[in-house]
Short mmCIF file of C-alpha atoms in Angstrom, two decimals:
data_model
loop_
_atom_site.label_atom_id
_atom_site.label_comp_id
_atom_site.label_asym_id
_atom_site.label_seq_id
_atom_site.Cartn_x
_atom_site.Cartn_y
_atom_site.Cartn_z
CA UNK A 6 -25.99 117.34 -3.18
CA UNK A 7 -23.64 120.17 -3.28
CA UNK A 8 -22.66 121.82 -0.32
CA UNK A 9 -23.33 119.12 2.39
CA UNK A 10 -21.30 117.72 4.70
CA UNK A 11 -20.54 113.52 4.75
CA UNK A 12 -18.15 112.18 7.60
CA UNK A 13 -17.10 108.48 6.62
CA UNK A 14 -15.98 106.04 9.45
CA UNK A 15 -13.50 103.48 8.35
CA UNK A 16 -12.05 100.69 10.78
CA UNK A 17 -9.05 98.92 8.93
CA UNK A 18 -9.66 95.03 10.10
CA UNK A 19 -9.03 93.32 5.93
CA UNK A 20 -5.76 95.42 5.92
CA UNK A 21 -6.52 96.90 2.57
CA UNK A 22 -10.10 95.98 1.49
CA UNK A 23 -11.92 97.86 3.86
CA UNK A 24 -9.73 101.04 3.15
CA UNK A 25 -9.77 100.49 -0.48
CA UNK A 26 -13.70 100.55 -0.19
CA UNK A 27 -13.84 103.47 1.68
CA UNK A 28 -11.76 105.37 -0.36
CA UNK A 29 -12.80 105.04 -3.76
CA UNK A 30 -16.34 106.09 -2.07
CA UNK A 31 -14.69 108.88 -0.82
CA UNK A 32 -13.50 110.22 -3.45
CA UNK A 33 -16.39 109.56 -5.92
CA UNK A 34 -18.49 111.41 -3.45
CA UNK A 35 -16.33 114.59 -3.48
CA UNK A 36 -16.04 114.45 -7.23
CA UNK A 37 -18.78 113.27 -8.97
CA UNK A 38 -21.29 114.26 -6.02
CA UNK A 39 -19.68 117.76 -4.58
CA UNK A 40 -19.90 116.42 -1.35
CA UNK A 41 -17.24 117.79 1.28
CA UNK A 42 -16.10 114.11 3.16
CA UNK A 43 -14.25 113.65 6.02
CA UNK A 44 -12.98 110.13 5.74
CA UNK A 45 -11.92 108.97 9.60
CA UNK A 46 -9.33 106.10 9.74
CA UNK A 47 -7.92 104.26 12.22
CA UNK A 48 -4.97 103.00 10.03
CA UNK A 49 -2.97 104.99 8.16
CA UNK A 50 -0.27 102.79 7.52
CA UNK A 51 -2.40 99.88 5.54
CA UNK A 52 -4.05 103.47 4.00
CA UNK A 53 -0.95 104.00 2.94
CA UNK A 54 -0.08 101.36 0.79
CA UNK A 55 -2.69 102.10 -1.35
CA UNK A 56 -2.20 105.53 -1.69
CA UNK A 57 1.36 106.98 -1.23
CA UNK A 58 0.47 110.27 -0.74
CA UNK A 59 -1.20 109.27 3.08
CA UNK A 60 1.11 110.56 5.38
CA UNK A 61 0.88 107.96 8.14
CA UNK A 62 1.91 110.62 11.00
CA UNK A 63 -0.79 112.94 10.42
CA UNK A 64 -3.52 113.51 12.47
CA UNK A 65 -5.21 115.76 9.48
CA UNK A 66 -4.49 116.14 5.90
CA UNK A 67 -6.25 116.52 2.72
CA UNK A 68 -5.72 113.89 0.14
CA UNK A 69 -7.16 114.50 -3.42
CA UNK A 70 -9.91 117.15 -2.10
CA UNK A 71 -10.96 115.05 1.07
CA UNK A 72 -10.26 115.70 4.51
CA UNK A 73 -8.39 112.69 5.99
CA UNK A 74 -8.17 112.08 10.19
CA UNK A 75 -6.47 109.82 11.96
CA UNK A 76 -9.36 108.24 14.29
CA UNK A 77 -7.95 107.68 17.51
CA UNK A 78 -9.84 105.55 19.64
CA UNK A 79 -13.27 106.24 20.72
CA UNK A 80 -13.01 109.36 23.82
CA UNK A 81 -13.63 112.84 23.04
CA UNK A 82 -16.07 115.05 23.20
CA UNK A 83 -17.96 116.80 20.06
CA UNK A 84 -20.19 119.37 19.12
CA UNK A 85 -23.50 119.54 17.14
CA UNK A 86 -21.31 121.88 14.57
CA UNK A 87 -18.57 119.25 13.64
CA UNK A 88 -21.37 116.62 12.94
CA UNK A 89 -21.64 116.18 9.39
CA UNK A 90 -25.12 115.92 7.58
CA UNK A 91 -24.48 112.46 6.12
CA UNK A 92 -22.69 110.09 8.95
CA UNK A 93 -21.35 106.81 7.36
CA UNK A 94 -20.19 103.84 9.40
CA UNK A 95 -18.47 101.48 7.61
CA UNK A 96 -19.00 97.60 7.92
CA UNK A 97 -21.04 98.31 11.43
CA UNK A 98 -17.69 99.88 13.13
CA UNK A 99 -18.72 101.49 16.41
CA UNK A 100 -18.21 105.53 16.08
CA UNK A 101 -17.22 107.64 19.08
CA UNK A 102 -20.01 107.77 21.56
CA UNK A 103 -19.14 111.86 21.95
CA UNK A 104 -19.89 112.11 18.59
CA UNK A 105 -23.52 110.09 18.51
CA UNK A 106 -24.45 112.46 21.37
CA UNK A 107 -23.45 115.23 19.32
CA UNK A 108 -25.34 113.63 16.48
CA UNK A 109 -28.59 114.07 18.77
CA UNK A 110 -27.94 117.43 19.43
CA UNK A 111 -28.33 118.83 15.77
CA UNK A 112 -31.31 120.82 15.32
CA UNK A 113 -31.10 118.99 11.21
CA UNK A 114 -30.37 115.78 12.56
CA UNK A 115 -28.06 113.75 10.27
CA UNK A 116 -28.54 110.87 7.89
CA UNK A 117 -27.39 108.05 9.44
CA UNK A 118 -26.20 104.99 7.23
CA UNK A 119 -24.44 101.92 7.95
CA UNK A 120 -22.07 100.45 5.03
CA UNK A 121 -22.42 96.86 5.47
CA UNK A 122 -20.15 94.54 3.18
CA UNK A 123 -21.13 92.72 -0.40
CA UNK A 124 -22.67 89.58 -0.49
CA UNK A 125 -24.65 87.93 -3.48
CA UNK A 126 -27.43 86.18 -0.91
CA UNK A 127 -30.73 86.89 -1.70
CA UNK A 128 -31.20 88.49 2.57
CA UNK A 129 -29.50 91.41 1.67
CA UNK A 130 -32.31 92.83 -0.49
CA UNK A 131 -35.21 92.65 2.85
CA UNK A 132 -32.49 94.16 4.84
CA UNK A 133 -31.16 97.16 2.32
CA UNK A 134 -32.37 100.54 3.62
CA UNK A 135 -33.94 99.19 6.87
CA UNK A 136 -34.02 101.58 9.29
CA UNK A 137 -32.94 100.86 13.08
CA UNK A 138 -33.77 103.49 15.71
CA UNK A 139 -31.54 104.50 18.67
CA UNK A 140 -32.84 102.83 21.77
CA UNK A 141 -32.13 106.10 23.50
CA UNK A 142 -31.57 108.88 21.43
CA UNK A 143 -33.77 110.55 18.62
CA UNK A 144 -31.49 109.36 16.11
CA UNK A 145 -32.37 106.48 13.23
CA UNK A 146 -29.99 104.57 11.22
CA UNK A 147 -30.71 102.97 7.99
CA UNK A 148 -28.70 100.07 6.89
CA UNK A 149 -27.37 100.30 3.25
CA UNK A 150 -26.37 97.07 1.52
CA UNK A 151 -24.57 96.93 -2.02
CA UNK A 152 -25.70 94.02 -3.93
CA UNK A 153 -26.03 92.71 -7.53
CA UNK A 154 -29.92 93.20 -7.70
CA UNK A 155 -31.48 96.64 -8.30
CA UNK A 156 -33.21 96.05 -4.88
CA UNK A 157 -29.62 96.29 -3.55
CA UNK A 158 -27.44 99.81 -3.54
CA UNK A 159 -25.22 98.29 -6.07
CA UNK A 160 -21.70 98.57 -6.99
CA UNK A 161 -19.02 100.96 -6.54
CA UNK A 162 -18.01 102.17 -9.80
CA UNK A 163 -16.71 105.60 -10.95
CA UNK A 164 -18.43 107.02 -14.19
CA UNK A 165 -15.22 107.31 -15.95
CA UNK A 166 -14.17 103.96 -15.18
CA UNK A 167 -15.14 102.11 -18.34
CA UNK A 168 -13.69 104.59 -20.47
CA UNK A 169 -10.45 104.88 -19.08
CA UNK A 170 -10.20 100.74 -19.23
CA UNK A 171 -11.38 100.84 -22.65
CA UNK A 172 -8.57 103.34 -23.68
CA UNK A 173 -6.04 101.15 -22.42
CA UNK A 174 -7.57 98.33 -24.09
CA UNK A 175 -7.75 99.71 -26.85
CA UNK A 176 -3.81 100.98 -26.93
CA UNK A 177 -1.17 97.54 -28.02
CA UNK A 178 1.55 99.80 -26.19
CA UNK A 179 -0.22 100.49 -23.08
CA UNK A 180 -0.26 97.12 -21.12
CA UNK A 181 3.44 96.09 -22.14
CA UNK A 182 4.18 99.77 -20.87
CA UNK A 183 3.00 99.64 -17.91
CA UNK A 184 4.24 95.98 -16.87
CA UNK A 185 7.67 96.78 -17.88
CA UNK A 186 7.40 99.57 -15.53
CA UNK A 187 6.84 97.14 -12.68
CA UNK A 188 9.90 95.12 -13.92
CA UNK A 189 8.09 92.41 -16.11
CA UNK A 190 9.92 91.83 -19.35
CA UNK A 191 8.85 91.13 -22.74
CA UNK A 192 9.35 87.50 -22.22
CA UNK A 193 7.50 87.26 -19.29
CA UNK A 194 4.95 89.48 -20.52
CA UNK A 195 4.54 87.18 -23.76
CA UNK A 196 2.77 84.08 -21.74
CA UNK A 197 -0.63 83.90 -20.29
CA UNK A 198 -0.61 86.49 -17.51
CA UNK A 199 -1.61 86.04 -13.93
CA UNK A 200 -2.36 88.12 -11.13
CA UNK A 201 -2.49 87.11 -7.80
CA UNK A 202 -4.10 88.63 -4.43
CA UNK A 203 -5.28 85.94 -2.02
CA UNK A 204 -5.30 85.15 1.82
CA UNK A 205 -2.49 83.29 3.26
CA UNK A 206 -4.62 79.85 3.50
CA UNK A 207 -5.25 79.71 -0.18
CA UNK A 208 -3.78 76.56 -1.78
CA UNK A 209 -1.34 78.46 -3.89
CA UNK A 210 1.47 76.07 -3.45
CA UNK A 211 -0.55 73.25 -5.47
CA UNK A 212 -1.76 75.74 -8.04
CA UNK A 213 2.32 76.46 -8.38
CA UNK A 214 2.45 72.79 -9.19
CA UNK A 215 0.18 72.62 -11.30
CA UNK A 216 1.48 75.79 -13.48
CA UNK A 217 4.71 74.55 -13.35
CA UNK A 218 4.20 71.23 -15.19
CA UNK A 219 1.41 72.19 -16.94
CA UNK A 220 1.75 72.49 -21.25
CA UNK A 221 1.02 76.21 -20.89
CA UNK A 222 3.75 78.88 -19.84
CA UNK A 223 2.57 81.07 -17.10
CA UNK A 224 3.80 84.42 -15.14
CA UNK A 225 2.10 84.62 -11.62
CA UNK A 226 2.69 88.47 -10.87
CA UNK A 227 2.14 88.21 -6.85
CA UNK A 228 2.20 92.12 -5.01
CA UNK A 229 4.62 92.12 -1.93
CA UNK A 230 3.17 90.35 1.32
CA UNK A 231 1.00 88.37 -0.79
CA UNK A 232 0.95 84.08 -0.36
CA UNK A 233 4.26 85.53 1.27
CA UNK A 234 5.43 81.21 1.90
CA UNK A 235 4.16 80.20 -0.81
CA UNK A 236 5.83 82.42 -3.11
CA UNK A 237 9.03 82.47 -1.32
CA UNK A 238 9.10 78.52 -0.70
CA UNK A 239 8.84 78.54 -5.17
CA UNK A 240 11.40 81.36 -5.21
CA UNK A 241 13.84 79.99 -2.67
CA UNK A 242 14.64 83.57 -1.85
CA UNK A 243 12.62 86.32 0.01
CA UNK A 244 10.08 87.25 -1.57
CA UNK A 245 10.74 91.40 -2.18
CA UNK A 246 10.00 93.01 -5.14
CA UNK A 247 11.57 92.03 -8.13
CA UNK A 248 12.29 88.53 -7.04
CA UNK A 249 11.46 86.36 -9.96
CA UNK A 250 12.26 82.68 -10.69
CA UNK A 251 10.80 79.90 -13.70
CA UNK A 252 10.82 76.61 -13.19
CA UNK A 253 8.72 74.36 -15.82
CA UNK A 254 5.95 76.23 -17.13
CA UNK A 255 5.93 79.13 -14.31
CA UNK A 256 7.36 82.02 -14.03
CA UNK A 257 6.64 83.56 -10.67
CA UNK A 258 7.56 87.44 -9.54
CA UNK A 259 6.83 89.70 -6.94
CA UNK A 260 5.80 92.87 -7.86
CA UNK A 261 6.04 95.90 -5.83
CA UNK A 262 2.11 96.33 -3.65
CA UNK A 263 0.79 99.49 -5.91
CA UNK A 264 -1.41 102.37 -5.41
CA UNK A 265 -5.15 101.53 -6.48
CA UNK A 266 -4.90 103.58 -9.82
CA UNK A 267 -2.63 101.35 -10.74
CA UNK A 268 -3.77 98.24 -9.52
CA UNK A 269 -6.57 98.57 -12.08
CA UNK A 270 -4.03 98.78 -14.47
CA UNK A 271 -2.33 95.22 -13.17
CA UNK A 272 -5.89 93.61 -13.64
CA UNK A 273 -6.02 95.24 -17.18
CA UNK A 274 -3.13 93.94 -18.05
CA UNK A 275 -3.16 90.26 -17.19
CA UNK A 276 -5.38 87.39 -18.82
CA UNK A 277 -6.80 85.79 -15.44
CA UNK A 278 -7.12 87.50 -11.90
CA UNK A 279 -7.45 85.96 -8.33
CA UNK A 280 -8.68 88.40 -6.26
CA UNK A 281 -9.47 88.92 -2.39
CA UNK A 282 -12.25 90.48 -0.01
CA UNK A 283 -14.68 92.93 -1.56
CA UNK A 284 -12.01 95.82 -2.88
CA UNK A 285 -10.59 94.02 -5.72
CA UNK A 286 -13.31 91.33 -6.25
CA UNK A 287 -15.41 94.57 -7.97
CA UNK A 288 -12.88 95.88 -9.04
CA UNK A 289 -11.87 92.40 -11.01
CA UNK A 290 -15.65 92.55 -12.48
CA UNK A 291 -15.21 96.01 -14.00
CA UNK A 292 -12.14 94.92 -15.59
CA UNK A 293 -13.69 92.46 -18.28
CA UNK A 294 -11.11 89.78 -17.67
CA UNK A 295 -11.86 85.80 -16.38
CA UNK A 296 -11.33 86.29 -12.35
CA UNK A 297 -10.89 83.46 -8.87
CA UNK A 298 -12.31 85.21 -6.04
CA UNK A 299 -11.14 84.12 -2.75
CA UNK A 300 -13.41 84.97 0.08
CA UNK A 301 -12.65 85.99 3.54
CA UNK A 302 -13.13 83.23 5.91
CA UNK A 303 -15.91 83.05 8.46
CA UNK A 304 -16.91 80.33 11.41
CA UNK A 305 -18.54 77.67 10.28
CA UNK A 306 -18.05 78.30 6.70
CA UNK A 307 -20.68 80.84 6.16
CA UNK A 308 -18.26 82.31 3.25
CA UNK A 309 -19.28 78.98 1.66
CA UNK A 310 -22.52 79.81 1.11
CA UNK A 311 -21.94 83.39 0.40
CA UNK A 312 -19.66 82.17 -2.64
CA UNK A 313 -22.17 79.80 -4.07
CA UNK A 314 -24.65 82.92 -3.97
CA UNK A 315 -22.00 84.71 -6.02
CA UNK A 316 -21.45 82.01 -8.59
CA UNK A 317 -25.01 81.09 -8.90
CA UNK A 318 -26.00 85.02 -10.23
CA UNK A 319 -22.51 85.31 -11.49
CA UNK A 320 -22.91 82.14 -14.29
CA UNK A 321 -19.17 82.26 -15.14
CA UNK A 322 -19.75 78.18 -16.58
CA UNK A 323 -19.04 74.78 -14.41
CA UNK A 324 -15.32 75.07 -14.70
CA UNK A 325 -15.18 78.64 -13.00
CA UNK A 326 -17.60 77.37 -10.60
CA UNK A 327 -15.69 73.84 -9.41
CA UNK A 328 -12.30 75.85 -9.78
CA UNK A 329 -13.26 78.45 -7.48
CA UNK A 330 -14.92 76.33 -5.00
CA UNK A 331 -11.42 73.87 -4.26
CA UNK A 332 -9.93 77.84 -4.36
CA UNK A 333 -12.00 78.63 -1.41
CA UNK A 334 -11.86 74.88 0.22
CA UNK A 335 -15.66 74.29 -0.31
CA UNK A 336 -14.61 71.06 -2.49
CA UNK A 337 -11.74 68.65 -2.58
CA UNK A 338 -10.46 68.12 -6.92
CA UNK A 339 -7.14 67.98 -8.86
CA UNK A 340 -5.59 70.86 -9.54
CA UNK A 341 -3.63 70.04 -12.60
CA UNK A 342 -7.51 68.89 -13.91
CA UNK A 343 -8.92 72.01 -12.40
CA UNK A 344 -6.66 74.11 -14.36
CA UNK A 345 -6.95 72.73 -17.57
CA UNK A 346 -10.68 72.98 -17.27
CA UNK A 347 -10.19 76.89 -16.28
CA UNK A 348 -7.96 77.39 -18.95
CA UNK A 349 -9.97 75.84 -21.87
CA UNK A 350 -13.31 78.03 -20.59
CA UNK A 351 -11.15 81.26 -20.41
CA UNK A 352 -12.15 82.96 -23.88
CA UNK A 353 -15.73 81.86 -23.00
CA UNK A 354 -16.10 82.99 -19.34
CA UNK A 355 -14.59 86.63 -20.65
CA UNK A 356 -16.79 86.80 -23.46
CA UNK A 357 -19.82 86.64 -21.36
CA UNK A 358 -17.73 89.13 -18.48
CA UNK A 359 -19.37 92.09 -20.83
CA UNK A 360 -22.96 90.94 -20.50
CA UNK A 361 -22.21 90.96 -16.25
CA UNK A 362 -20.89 94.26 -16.75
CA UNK A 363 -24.30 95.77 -17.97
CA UNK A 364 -26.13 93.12 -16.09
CA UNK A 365 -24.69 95.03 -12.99
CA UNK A 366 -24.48 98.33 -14.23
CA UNK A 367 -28.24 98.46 -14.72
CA UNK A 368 -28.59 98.62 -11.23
CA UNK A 369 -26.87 102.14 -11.33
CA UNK A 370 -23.58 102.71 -8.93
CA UNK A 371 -23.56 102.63 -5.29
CA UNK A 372 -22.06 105.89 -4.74
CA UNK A 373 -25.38 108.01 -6.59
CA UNK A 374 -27.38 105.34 -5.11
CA UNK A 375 -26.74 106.25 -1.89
CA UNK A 376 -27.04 110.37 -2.38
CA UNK A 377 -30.13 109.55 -3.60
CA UNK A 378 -31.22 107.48 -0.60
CA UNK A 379 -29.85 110.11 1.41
CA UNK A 380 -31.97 112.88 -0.67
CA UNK A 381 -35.06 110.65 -0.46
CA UNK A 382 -34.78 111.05 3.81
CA UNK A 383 -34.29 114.89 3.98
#
């Protein structure tokens, strides 16, 4: 799809999932694709702690080969010309109206998507590629779901991905490397290695407990901002980068918030992940290690049933399952129990992370998914 056009609308409401999503696409589109993309955002600071090079003043720049603007509100007026031939709107946020009108004004009107979010329910595949005409202009959007099912448009995944994680893998030097550079030491480094990326209301400060008189020495590597009482309530000291502190069985430190290249490399590294949102719940699949995904929370506790879609396809085993439902308050249990459970399944639930792996690859990546969707309309 050389030589066309792609604008990509991004409004920043999970401070760095929805950005994280967006740019990944991005950038696989202008790489792997030869798409030009415009990605629009209306937050460049949150972009910007995911990617240092974002200058968070700049109404344009160009970041890694795509055009980046700050999107300001909804006035303004366009024309047909700055229309791109592939309009994306992320997660149904509302694009200028200027720019629709300029949309209808194309001779070559553009395809028209809307990027909803990930979910494992078993809706998403009547709904993927729907279209949904404009009640008043001659425009048509089509609604593109990525999903788990090859009736979905899959998973974002760049095609060097698994080579560059098997490469570390496959390097004793390169995990110990790069934690040290983040200020973990060898000690630290030599226990049972945690990440952690949740949502404030997680129930971290009972999982502490439960670490910290456990049988098992643990290091809970938490980014800045992250479980930001929690962590600093265990610490009794702000919790900044490089704050660390052991008490029992736990080791706890706060790790500097790090760009997404390297935020791979942190999942990688570490023996169990909790992850957050959409962004680094995929990314947490790719990486081949046992994972707690906390889901964002919704009225009525609709993110209840979206997790038990997940962990019905997923099959990570009954002690994933009950440990990540208490996780995500969809069940009351004991956490020191919970744990141990967890901990015994580990080397299982990893084992079988490969066969998800090519259980989801099969349905190909979102990003050519969607070209070809896109091809399939012109």
């Amino acid at each position: 799809m050389a030589n066309l056009t792609l604008d990509l609308f991004c409004k920043v409401v999970d401070n760095f999932g929805d950005i994280g999503i967006c740019w990944r696409l991005a950038r696989q589109l202008e790489r792997e694709h030869g798409i030009a993309v415009r990605l629009w955002v209306d937050d460049l600071r949150a972009f910007q702690r995911i990617c240092p090079q974002v200058d968070s003043g700049a109404a344009q720049q160009v970041i890694e080969h795509v055009a980046v603007r700050h999107w300001v509100g909804q006035d303004g007026e366009y024309t047909p010309s700055e229309v791109a031939d592939i309009v994306i709107e992320f997660f149904a946020c509302d694009i200028p109206p200027g720019y629709i009108a300029a949309m209808a004004q194309r001779p070559v009107k553009p395809v028209w998507l809307n990027l909803e979010g990930l979910s494992a329910e078993e809706w998403v595949e009547g709904c993927h590629s729907l279209p949904s005409k404009h009640p008043r202009l001659p425009l048509t959007k089509y609604f593109f779901f990525p999903g788990f099912t090859n009736k979905t448009g899959g998973l974002l995944c760049e095609s060097g991905l698994e080579g560059e994680r098997a490469a570390f893998a496959a390097d004793p030097a390169a995990a110990p490397r790069f934690l040290a550079s983040l200020g973990v030491t060898a000690a630290e480094a030599a226990g049972l290695k945690v990440s952690l990326f949740c949502y404030p209301y997680a129930p971290v400060a009972e999982l502490f407990a439960a670490w910290r008189d456990g049988g098992q020495p643990v290091t809970c590597l938490v980014p800045e901002g992250v479980a930001a009482d929690a962590v600093q309530a265990f610490l009794g000291q702000p919790a900044v980068p490089g704050a660390v502190r052991s008490e029992g069985a736990l080791t706890v430190r706060v790790l500097p918030f790090v760009p997404q290249q390297d935020y791979d490399k942190l999942l990688w590294s570490c023996d169990l992940n909790f992850v957050r949102g959409e962004d680094s719940w995929v990314r947490a699949q790719w990486a081949g290690k046992s994972f707690i995904w906390h889901i964002y929370a919704q009225d009525e506790n609709l993110h209840h049933k979206k997790l038990r879609a997940f962990l019905q396809r997923h099959s990570g085993g009954e002690a994933l399952d009950a440990f990540s439902l208490c996780w995500n308050g969809a069940r009351q249990g004991d956490w020191p129990d919970l744990w141990k459970g967890l901990a015994e399944a580990m080397p299982e639930i990893s084992a079988r992370s490969a066969q998800w792996q090519q259980k989801i690859l099969a349905n190909g990546d979102l990003a050519s998914n969607l070209t070809k969707f896109c091809a399939s309309l012109t």
